[in-house]
Coordinates of C-alpha atoms in Angstrom, one line a residue:
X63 CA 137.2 3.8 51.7
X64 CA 133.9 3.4 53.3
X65 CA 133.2 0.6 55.8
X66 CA 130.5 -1.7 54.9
X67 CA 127.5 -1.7 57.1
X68 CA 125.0 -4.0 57.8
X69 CA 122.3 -2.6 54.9
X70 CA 125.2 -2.9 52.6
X71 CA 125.4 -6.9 53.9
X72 CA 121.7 -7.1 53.3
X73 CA 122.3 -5.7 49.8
X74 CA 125.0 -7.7 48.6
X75 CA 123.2 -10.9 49.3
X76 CA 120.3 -10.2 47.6
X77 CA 122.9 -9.5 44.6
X78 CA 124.1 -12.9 45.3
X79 CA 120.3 -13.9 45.5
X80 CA 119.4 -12.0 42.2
X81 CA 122.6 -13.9 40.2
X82 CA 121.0 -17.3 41.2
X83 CA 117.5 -16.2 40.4
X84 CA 118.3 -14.9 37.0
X85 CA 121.5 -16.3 35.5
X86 CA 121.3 -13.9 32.5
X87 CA 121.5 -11.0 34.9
X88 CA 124.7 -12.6 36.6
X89 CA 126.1 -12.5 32.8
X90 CA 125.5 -8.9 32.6
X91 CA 127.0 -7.9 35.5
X92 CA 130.0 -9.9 35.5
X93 CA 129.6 -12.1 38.0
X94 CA 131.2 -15.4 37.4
X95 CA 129.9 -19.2 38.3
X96 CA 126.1 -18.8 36.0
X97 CA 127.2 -18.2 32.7
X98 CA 126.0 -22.4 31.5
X99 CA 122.1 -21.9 33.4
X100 CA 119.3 -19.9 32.2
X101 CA 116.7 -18.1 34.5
X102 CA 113.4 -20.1 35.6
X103 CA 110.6 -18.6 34.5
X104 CA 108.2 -20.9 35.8
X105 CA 105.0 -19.8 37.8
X106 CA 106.8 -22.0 40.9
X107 CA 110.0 -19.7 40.8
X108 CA 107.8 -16.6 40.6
X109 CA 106.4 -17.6 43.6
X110 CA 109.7 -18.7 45.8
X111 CA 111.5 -14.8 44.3
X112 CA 108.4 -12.8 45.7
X113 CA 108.9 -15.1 49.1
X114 CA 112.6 -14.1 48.9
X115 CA 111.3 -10.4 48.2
X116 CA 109.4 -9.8 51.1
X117 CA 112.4 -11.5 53.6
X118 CA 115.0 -8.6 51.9
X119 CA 112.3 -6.2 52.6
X120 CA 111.6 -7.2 56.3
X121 CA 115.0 -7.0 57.0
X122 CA 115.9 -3.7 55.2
X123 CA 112.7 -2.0 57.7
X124 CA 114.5 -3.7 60.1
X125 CA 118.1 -2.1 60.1
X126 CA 119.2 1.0 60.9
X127 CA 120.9 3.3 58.4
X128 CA 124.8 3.9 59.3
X129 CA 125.1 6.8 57.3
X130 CA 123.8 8.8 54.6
X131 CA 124.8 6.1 51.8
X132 CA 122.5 3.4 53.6
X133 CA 120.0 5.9 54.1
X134 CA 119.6 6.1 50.4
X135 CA 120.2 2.1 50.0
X136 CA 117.2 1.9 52.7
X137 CA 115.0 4.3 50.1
X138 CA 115.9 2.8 46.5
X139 CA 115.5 -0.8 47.5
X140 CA 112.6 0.0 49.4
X141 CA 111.1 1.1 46.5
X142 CA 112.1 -1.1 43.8
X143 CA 111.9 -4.7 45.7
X144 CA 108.3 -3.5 46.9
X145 CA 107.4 -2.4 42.9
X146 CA 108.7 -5.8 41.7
X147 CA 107.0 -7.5 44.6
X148 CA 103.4 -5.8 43.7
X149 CA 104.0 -6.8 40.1
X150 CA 104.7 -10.3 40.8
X151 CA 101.4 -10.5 43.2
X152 CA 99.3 -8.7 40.8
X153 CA 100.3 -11.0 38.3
X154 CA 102.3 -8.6 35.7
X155 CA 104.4 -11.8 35.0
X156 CA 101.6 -13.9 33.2
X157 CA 101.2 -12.5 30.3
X158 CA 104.7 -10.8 29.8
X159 CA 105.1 -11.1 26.1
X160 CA 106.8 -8.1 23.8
X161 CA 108.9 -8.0 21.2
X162 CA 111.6 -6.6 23.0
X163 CA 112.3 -7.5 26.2
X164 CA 110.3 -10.5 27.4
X165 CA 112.5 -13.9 28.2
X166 CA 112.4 -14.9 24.7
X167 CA 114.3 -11.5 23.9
X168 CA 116.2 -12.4 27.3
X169 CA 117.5 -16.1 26.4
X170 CA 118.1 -14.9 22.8
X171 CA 120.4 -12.0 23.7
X172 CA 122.2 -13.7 26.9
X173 CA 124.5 -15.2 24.4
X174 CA 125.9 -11.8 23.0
X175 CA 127.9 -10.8 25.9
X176 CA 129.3 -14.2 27.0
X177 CA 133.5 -14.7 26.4
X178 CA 134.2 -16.9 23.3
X179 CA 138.0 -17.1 23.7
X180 CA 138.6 -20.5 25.7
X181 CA 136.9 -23.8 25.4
X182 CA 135.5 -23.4 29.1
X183 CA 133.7 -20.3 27.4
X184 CA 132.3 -22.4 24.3
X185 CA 131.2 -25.1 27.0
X186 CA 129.3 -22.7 28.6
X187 CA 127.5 -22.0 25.5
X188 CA 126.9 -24.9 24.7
X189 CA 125.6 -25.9 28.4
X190 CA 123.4 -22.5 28.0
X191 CA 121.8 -23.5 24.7
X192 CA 121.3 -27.2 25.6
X193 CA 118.8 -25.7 28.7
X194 CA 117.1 -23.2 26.9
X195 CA 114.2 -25.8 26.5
X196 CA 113.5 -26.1 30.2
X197 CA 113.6 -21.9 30.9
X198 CA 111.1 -21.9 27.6
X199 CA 108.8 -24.4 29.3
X200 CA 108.8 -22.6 32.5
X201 CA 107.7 -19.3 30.3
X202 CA 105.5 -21.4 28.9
X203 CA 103.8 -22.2 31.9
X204 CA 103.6 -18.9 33.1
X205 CA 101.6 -18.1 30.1
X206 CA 99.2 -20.8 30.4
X207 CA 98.6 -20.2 33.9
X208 CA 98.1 -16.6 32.5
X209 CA 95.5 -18.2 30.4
X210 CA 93.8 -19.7 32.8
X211 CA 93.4 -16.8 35.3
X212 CA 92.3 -14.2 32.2
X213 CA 95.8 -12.1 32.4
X214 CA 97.0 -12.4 28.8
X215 CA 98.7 -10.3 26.7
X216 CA 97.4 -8.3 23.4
X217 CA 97.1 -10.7 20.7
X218 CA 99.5 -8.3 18.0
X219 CA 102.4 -9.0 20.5
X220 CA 101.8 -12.8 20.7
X221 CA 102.6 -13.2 16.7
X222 CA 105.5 -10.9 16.7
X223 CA 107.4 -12.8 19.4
X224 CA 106.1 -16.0 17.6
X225 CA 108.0 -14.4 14.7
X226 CA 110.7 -13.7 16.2
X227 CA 110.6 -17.7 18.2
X228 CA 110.2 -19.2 14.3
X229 CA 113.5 -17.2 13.1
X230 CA 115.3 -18.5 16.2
X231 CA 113.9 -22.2 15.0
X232 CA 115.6 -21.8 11.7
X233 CA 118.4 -23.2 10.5
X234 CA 120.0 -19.7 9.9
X235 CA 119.2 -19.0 13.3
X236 CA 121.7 -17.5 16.3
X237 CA 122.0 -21.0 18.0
X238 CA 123.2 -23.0 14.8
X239 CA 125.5 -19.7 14.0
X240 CA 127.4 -19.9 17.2
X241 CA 127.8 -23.5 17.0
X242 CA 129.5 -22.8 13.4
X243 CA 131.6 -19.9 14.8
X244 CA 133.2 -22.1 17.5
X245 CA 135.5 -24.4 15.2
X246 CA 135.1 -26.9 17.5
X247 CA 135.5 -30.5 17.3
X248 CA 135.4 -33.8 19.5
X249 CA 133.0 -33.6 22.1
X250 CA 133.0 -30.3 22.9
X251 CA 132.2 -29.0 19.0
X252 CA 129.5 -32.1 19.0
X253 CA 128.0 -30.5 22.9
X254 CA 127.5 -27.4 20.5
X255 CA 125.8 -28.4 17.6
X256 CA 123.7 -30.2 20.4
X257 CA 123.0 -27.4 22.1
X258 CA 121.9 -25.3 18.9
X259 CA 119.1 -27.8 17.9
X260 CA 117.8 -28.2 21.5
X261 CA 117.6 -24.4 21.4
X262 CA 116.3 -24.0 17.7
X263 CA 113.9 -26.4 18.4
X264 CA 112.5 -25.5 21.8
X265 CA 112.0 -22.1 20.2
X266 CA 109.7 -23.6 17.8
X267 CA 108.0 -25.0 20.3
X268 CA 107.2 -21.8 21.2
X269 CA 106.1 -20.3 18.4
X270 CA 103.4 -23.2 17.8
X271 CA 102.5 -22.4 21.5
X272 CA 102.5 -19.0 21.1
X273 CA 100.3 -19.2 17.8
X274 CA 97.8 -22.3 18.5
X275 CA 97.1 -21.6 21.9
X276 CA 98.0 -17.9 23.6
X277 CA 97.3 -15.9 20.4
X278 CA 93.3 -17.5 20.6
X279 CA 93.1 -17.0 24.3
X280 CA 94.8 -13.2 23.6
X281 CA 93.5 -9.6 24.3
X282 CA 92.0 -8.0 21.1
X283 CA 93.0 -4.7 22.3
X284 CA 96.6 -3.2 22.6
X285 CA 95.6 -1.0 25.6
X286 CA 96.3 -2.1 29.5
X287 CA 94.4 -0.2 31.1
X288 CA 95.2 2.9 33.9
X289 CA 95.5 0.6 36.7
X290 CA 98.4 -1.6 34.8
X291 CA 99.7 1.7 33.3
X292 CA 99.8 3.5 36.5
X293 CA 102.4 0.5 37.6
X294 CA 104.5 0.3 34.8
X295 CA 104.9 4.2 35.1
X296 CA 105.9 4.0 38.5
X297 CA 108.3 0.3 37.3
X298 CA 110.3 3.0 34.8
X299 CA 110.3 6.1 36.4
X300 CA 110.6 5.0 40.2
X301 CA 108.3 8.5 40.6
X302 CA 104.7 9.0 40.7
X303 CA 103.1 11.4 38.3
X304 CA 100.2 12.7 37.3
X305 CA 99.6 10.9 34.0
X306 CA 96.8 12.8 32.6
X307 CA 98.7 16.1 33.6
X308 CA 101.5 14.5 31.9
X309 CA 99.8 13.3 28.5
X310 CA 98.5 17.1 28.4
X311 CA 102.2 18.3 28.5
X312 CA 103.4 15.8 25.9
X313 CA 101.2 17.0 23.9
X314 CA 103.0 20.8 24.1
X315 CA 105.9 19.1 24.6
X316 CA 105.6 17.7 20.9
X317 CA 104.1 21.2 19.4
X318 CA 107.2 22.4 20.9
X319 CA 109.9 20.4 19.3
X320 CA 107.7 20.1 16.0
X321 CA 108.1 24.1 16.0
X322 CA 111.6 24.2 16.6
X323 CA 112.6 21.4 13.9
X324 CA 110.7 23.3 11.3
X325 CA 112.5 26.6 12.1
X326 CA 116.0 24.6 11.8
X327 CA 114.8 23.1 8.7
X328 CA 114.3 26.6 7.2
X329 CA 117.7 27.5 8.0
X330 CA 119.0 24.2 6.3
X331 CA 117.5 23.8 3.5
X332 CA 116.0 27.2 2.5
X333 CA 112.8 29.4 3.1
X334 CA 109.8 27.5 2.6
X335 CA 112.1 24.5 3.5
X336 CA 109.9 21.6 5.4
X337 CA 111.8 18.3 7.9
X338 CA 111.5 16.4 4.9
X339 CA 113.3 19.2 2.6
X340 CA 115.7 19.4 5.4
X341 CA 116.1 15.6 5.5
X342 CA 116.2 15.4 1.9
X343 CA 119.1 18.2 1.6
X344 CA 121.1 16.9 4.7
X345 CA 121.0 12.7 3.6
X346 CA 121.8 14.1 -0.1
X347 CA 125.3 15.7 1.7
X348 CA 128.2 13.1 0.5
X349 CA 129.7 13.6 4.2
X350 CA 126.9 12.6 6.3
X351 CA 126.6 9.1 4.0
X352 CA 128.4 5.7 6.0
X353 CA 128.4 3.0 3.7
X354 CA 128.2 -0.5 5.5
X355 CA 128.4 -1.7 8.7
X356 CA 132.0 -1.9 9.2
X357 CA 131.9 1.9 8.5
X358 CA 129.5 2.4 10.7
X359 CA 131.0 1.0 13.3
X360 CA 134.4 2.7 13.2
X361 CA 132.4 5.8 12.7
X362 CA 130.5 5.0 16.2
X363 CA 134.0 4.5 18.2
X364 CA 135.4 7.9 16.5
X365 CA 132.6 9.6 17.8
X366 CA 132.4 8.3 21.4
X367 CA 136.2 8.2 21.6
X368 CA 135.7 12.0 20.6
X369 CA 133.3 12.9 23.3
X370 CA 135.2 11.7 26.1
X371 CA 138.0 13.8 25.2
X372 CA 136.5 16.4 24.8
X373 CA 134.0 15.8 28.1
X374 CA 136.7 14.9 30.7
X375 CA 137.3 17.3 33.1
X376 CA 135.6 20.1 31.7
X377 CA 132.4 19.3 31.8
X378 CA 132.3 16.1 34.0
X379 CA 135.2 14.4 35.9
X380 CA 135.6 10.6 34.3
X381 CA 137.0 7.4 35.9
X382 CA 140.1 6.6 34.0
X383 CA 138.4 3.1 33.5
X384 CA 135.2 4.9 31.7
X385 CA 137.4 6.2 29.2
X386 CA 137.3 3.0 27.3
X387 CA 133.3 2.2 25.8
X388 CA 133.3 0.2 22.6
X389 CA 131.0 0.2 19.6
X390 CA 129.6 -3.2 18.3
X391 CA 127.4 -4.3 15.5
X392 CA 124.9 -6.8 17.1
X393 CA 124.7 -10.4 15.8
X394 CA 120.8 -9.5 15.9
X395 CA 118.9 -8.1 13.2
X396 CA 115.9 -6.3 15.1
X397 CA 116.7 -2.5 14.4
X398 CA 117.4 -1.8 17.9
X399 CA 120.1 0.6 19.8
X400 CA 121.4 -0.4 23.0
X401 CA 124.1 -0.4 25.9
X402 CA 126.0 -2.9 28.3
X403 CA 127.4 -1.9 31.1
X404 CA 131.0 -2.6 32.3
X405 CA 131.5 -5.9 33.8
X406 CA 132.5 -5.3 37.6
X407 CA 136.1 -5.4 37.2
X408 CA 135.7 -3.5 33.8
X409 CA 137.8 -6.6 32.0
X410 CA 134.8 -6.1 29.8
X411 CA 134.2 -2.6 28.8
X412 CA 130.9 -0.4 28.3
X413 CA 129.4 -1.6 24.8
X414 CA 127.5 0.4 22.4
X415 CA 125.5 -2.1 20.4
X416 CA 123.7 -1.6 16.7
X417 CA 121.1 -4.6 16.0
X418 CA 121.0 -2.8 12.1
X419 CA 118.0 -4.8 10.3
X420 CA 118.7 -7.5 7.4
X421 CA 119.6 -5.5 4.0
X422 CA 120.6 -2.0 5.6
X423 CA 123.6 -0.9 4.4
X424 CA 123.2 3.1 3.9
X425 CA 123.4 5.2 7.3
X426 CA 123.6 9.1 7.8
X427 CA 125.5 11.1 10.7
X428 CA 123.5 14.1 11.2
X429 CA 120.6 11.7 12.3
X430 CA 122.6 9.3 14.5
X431 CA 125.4 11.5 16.1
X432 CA 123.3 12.1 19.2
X433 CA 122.2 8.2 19.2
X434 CA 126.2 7.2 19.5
X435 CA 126.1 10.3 22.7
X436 CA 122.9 9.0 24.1
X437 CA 124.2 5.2 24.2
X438 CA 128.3 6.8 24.9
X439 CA 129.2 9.8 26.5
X440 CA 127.9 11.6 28.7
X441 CA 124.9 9.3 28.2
X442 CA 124.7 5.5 29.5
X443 CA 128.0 4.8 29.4
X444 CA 129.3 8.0 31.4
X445 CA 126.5 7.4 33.5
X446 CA 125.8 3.4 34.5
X447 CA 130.3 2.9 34.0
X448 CA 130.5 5.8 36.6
X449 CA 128.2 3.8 38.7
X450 CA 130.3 1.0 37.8
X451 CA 133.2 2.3 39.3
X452 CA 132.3 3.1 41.9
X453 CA 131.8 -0.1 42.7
X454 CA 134.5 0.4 46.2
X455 CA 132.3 3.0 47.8
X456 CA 128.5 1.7 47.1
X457 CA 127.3 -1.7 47.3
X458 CA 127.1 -3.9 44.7
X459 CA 123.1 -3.4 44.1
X460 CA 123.8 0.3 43.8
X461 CA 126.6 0.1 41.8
X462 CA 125.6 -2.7 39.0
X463 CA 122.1 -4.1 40.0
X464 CA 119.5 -0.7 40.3
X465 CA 118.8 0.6 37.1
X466 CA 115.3 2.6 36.6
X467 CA 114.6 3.4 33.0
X468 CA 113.4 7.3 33.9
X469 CA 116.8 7.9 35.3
X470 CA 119.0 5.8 32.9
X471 CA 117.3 6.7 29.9
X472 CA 116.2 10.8 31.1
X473 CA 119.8 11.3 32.0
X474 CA 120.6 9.9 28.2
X475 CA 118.1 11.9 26.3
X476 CA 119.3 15.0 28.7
X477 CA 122.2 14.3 27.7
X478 CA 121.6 14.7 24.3
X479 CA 120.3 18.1 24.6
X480 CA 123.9 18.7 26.9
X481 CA 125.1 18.2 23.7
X482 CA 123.5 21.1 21.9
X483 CA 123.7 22.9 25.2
X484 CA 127.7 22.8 25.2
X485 CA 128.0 23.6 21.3
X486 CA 128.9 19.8 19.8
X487 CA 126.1 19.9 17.5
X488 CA 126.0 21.6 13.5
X489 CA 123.3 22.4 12.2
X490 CA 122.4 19.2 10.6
X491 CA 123.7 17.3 14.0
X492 CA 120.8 19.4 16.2
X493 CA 118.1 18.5 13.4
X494 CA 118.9 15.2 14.2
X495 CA 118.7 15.9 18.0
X496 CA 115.8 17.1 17.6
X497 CA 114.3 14.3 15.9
X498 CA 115.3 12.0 18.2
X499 CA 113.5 14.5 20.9
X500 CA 110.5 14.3 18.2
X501 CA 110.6 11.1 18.5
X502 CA 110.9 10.9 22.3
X503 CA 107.9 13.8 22.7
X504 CA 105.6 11.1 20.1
X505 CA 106.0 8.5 22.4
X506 CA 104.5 10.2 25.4
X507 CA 101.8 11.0 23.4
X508 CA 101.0 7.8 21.7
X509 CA 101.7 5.7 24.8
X510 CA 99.7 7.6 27.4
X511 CA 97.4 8.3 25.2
X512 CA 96.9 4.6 23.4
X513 CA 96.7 2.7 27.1
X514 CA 94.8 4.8 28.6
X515 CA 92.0 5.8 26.0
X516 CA 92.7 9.6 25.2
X517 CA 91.0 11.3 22.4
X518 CA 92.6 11.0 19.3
X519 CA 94.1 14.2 17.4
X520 CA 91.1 15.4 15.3
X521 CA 93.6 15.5 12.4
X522 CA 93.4 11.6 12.9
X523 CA 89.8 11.6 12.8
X524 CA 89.0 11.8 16.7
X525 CA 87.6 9.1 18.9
X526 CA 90.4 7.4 20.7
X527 CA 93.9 6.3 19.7
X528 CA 94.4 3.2 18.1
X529 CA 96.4 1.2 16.3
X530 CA 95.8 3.0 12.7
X531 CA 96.2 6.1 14.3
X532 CA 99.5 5.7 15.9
X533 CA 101.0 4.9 12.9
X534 CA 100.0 7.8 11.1
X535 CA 101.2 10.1 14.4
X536 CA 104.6 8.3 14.2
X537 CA 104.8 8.8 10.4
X538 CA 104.0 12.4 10.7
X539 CA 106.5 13.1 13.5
X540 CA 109.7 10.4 13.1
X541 CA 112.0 10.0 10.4
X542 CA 112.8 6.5 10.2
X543 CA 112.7 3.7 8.0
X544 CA 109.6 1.8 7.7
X545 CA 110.6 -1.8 9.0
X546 CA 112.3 0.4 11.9
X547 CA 109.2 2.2 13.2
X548 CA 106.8 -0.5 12.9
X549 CA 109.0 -2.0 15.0
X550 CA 108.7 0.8 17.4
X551 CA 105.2 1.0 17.4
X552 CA 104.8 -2.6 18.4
X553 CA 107.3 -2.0 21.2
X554 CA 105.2 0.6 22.4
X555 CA 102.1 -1.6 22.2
X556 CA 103.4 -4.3 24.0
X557 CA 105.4 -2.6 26.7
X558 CA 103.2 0.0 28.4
X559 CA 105.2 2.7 30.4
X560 CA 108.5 2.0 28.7
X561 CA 108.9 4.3 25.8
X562 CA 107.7 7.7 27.9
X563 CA 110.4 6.8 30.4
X564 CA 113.0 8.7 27.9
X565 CA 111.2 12.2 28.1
X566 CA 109.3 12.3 31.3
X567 CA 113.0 11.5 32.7
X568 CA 114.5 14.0 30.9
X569 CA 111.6 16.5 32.1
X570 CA 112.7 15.2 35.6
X571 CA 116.1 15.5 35.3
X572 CA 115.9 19.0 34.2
X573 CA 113.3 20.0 36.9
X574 CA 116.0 18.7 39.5
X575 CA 118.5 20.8 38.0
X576 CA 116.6 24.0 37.7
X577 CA 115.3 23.1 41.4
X578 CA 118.9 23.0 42.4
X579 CA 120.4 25.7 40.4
X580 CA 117.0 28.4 42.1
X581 CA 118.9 27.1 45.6
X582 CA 122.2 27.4 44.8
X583 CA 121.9 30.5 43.1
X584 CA 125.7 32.2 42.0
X585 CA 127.1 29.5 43.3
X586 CA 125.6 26.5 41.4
X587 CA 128.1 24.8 39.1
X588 CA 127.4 22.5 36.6
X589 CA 130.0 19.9 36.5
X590 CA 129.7 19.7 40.2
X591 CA 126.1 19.0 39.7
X592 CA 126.4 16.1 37.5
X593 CA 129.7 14.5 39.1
X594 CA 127.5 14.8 42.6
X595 CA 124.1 13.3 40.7
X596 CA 126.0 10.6 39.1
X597 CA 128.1 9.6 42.1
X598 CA 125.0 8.1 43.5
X599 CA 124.7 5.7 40.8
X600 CA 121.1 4.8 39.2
X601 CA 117.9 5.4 41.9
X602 CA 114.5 5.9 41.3
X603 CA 113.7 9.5 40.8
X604 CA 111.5 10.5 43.5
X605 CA 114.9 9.1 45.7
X606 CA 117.3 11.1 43.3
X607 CA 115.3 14.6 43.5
X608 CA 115.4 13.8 47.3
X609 CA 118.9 13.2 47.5
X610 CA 120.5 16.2 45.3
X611 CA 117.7 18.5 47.5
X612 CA 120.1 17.9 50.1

């Protein structure tokens, strides 16, 4: 076992530091003693983080590296506390509204992964929901002082989190629902129907806020800008790229895949055959049909639990405690996919969660196989529960805190071509692979090219990409329900740099591999490769391409 060094003190207290800051985070990472506070978004806190920020930094310059692991500490905080630092002083905070993952979406989801077995658990709810009005006011703050200085947000995002604050008002709403599922009474059952309409109603607070006085003061126009983009870029992929270099390549990147769907669609449906006639054949198929959400869910575990099997030891070499990922239905209804990691002693495992929007019932398999590998194995959980566990030999901020969306979400959609590449896929299976790298390849387009002001597809009618034409891209290119994708497409709008992340990782992950198999030559072996690239847990990916140079 490797001896902690001084770095790895620095590290750790900044994880200590980061769980005080941002009690949600603590929640996620298992770390016990936060789970009844919320974060403080107020414009005072932003201040006294980017204070604590720039200490870390002074004293990771400061201290030498011990060996090769701190070396690589020294690089990937570097880079990430000075990233999060800039944002803070450029002001990134003050108008951080999407409908995603701003600290509405953040408040809203800390309850799905807190314990409801004991009554201590339920008090913590109930503590948690009772001061969800002060970390709203702070945000609200934050956004006023936004106001004032002239950073605000586009005006399209404002109303769809104000949508989203309204529904959490309601009496239907996620607070009231938890208070109900409790079965509670006596004080502690009375402390949660307290807590529900303190929450309900601070998020209506919000809305009217949100609607009466940020949407007036907001941005007409969904774009940031290059200088914002050029940040967010570097925020998700911890690389610099060119981004007009890499527009261009989405662009061929798309033709590409567009090409290669079409040829699979002849094969499936007949010649002639188009996507659609190849969607149309392959949902028509009685075995690709799930009925429900229970079904769906059981289908989800069979799958995942059917990957590791089949993955462990053959293709990569699995923790024992990685073995066990589970799949949940969310509580939410938003149409999202996601992933949460392990707790640090794994007593909770690796979810796979499905937010499946009010009134769907009807899924298909050939479209969502590689979405249960992506989230499962060898995506996320593979990856961050490998990180996870390794918990003995790397700090605790490489091992639960650093997470860059280039690496985390390149290495998933990499692996979902892994997939294909190792033979897991049917036909109908790699035509949904392929739509979700359709899908993947459209958002490089339409986010580079919506921010910063490229010229429009003449198809579209030219000029510069806009809402109305983004719409029509994503209808052309992704099969998806309609509620689903407009969804997307606001996500995209509101969260510059985010979406691309997917596929300009993956193109980084695979120009790391190709770089490494040209060195190793005969000798280059695969599993090695990705046991050795996922031992070093999550970095930024200038650090990573670094690192596996050797």
């Amino acid at each position: 076992m490797r001896t902690p060094t001084d770095l790895d003190a620095i590290a750790e207290a900044h994880v200590d530091a980061i769980a005080a800051h941002d009690p949600i985070s603590a929640t996620d990472y298992g770390i016990p003693g936060y789970d009844h506070l919320l974060p403080d978004f107020s414009p005072g806190e932003a201040a006294r983080w980017a204070d604590r920020l720039r200490d870390t930094l002074r004293k990771i310059a400061a201290t030498p590296a011990a060996d090769d692991v701190d070396k690589v500490t020294s690089a990937a905080m570097t880079e990430r506390l000075g990233l999060e630092l800039e944002a803070i002083e450029e002001g990134d905070w003050l108008a951080n509204v999407n409908n995603i993952a701003s600290p509405l979406q953040m408040v809203r989801e800390a309850f799905d992964l807190m314990p409801t077995a004991t009554d201590e658990d339920w008090a913590n709810i109930a503590s948690r929901m009772a001061v969800v009005p002060e970390a709203l006011t702070g945000y609200r703050a934050s956004l006023h002082q936004g106001i004032a200085e002239g950073r605000v947000p586009a005006r399209r995002a404002v109303l769809d989190v104000a949508d989203q604050a309204t529904q959490l008002a309601q009496p239907a709403s996620r607070f009231h629902g938890l208070a109900a599922e409790a079965h509670r009474d006596g004080a502690l059952g009375t402390a949660l129907m307290r807590g529900a309409a303190l929450a309900a109603e601070a998020c209506g607070e919000l809305a009217r806020f949100l609607r009466e006085e940020l949407a007036p003061a907001a941005a007409e126009s969904d774009a940031v800008g290059r200088e914002r983009y050029e940040r967010a870029s570097r925020e998700f992929l911890g690389a610099r790229i060119d981004l007009d270099e890499t527009y261009e390549w989405g662009v061929e990147a798309l033709r590409e895949v567009a090409a290669e769907q079409d040829a699979l669609a002849r094969e499936i449906a007949g010649p002639g055959a188009t996507a659609a006639d190849a969607i149309a054949a392959l949902n028509a198929e009685p075995a690709n049909q799930i009925h429900g959400t229970d079904a769906l869910r059981a289908w989800m575990q069979g799958v995942a639990d059917e990957a590791i099997a089949a993955l462990d030891g053959t293709y990569f070499d699995l923790d024992p405690r990685v073995r066990d990922v589970q799949a949940m239905i969310a509580p939410s209804n938003t149409g999202g996919i996601y992933y949460t990691a392990p707790s640090a002693d794994f007593s909770r495992p690796g979810q796979m969660w499905w937010s499946v929007p009010a009134g769907v019932t009807e899924f298909t398999t050939w479209l969502e196989k590689t979405t249960v590998h992506h989230e499962g194995v060898p995506g996320h959980h593979l990856q961050i529960g490998q990180a996870v566990a390794l918990g003995q030999s790397l700090n605790r901020w490489r091992s639960l805190v650093c997470w860059t969306s280039g690496h985390g979400e390149g290495w998933a959609l990499y692996s979902e071509r892994l997939m294909d590449e190792f033979g897991f896929l049917n036909p109908g299976e790699r035509f949904g692979m392929l739509d979700g790298q359709r899908l993947r390849a459209t958002r490089v387009v339409l986010d580079l090219g919506l921010h910063l002001g490229k010229p429009a597809f003449d198809r579209y009618g030219g000029g510069t990409w806009d809402y109305d034409k983004c719409w029509q891209l994503l209808r052309d290119n992704v099969a998806m329900e309609e509620q689903s994708l407009r969804f997307e497409l606001h996500r995209y709008l509101s969260w510059p740099g985010q979406a691309p992340s997917y596929r300009v990782g993956q193109r980084i992950w695979e120009q790391i591999r190709s770089e490494r198999q040209a060195r190793d030559g005969a000798s280059f072996n695969l599993k090695d490769f990705h046991n050795q690239a996922l031992a070093v847990g999550s970095l930024p990916l200038d650090v990573l391409r670094e690192v596996l140079a050797g």
